[in-house]
Short mmCIF file of the C-alpha atoms (twelve columns), coordinates in Angstrom:
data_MODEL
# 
_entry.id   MODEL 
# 
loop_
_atom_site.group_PDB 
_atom_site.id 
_atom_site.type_symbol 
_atom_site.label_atom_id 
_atom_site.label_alt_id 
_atom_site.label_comp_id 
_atom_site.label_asym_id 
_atom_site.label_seq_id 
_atom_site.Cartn_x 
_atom_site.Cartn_y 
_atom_site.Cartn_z 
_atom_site.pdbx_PDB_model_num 
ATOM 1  C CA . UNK A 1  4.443  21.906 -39.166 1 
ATOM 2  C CA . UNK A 2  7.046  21.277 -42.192 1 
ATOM 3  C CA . UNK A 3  8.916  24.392 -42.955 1 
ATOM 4  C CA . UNK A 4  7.641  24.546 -46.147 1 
ATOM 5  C CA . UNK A 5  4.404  25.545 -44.822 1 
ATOM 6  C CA . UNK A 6  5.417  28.604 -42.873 1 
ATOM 7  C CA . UNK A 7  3.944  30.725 -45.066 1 
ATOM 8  C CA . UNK A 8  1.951  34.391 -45.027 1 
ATOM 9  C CA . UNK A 9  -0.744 35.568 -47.633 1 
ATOM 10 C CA . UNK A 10 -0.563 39.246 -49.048 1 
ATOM 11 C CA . UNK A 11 -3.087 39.987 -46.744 1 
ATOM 12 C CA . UNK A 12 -0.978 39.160 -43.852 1 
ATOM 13 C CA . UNK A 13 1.736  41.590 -45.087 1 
ATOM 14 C CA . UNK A 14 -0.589 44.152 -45.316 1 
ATOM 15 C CA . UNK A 15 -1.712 43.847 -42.000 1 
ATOM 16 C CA . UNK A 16 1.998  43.935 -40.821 1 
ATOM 17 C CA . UNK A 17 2.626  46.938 -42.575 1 
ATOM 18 C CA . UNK A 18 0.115  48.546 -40.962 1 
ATOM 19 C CA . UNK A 19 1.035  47.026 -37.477 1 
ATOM 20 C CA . UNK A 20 4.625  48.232 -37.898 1 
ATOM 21 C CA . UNK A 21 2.913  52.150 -38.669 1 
ATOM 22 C CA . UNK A 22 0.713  51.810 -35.580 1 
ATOM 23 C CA . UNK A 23 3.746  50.275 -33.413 1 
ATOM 24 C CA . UNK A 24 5.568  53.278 -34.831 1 
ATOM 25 C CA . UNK A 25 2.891  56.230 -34.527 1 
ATOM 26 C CA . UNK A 26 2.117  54.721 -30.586 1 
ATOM 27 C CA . UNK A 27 5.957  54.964 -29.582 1 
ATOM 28 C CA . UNK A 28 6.543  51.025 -29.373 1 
ATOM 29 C CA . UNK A 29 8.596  51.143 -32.511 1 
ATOM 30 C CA . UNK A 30 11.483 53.837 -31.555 1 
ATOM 31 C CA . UNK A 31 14.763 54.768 -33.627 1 
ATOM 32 C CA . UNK A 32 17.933 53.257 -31.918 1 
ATOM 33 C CA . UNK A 33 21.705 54.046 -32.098 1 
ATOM 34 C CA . UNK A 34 21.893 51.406 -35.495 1 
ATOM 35 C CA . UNK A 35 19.013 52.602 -36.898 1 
ATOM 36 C CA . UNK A 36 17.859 56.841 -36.951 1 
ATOM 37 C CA . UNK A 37 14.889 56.210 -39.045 1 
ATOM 38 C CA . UNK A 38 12.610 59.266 -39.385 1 
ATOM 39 C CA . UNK A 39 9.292  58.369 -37.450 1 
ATOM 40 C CA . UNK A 40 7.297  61.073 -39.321 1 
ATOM 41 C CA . UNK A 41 8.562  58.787 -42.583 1 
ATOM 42 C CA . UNK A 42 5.579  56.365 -43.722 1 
ATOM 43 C CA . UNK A 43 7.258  55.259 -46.644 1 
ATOM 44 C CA . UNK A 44 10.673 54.584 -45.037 1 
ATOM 45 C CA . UNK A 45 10.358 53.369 -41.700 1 
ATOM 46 C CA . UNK A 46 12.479 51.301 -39.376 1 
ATOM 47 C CA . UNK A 47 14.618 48.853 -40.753 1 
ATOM 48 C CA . UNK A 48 14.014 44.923 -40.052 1 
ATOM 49 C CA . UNK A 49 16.240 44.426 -36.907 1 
ATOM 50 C CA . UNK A 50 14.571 46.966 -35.295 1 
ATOM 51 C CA . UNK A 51 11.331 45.652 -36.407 1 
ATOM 52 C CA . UNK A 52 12.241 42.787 -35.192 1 
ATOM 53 C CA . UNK A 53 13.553 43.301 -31.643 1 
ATOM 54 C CA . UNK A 54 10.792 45.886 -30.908 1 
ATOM 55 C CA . UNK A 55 7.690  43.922 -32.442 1 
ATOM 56 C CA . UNK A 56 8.141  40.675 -33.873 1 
ATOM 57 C CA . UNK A 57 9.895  38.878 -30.516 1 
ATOM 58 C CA . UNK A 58 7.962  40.278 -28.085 1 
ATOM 59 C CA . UNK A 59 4.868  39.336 -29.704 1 
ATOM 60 C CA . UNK A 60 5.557  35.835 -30.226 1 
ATOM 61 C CA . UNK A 61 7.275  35.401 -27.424 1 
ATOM 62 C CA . UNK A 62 3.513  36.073 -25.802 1 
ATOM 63 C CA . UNK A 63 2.739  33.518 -27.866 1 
ATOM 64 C CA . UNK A 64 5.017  31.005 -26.940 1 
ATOM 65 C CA . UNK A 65 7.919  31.717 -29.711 1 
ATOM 66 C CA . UNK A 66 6.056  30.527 -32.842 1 
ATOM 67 C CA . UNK A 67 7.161  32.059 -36.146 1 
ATOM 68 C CA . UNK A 68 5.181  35.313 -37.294 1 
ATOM 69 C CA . UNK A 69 3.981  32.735 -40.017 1 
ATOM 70 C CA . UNK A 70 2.679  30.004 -37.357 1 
ATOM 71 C CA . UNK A 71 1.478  32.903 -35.050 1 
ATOM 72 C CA . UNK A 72 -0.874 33.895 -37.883 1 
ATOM 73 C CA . UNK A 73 -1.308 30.571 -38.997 1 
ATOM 74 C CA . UNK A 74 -0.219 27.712 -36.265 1 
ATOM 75 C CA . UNK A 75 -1.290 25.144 -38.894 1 
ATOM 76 C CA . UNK A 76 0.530  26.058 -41.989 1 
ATOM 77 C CA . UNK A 77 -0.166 27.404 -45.220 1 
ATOM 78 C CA . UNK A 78 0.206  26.003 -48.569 1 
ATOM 79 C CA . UNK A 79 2.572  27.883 -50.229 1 
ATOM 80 C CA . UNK A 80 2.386  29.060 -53.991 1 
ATOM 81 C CA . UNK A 81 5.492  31.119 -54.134 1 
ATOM 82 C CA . UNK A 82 8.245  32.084 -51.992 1 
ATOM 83 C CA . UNK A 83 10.228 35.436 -51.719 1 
ATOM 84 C CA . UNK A 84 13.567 35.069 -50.035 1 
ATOM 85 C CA . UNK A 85 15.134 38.230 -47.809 1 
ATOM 86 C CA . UNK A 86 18.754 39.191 -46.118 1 
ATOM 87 C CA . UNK A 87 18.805 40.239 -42.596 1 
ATOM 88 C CA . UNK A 88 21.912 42.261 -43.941 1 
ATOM 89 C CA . UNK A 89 20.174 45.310 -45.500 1 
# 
């Protein structure tokens, strides 16, 4: 699958917000050294390398280390805009 089609809908970052609360709220999100967030804090919540070494690797390492894109969609998307991010917050 071209790059360029590793893309999630609004509804899939919905659906990861909430995953990140529940992940949170069950304990399988937890603050570390680097990152004190506030678990009680549903607006502010853990910041993306936590969310990503507690959630998004182990997950797709289950599912053979896809993308969270081509987890949720292993044949692409057609994408209609893109939104860049920093891993440096």
């Amino acid at each position: 699958v071209p790059p360029q089609r590793w893309c999630v809908t609004r509804a899939d970052l919905l659906q990861f917000r909430r995953i990140v609360q529940q992940f949170v709220a069950e304990g399988k999100i937890s603050p570390t050294e680097m990152d004190d967030f506030e678990v009680t804090d549903n607006t502010i919540g853990p910041c993306i390398h936590t969310v990503n070494n507690q959630l998004i690797k182990p997950l797709t390492a289950r599912a053979g280390n896809p993308s969270w894109a081509l987890m949720l969609h292993p044949e692409g998307l057609e994408c209609d805009l893109f939104v860049t991010h920093c891993w440096q917050e």
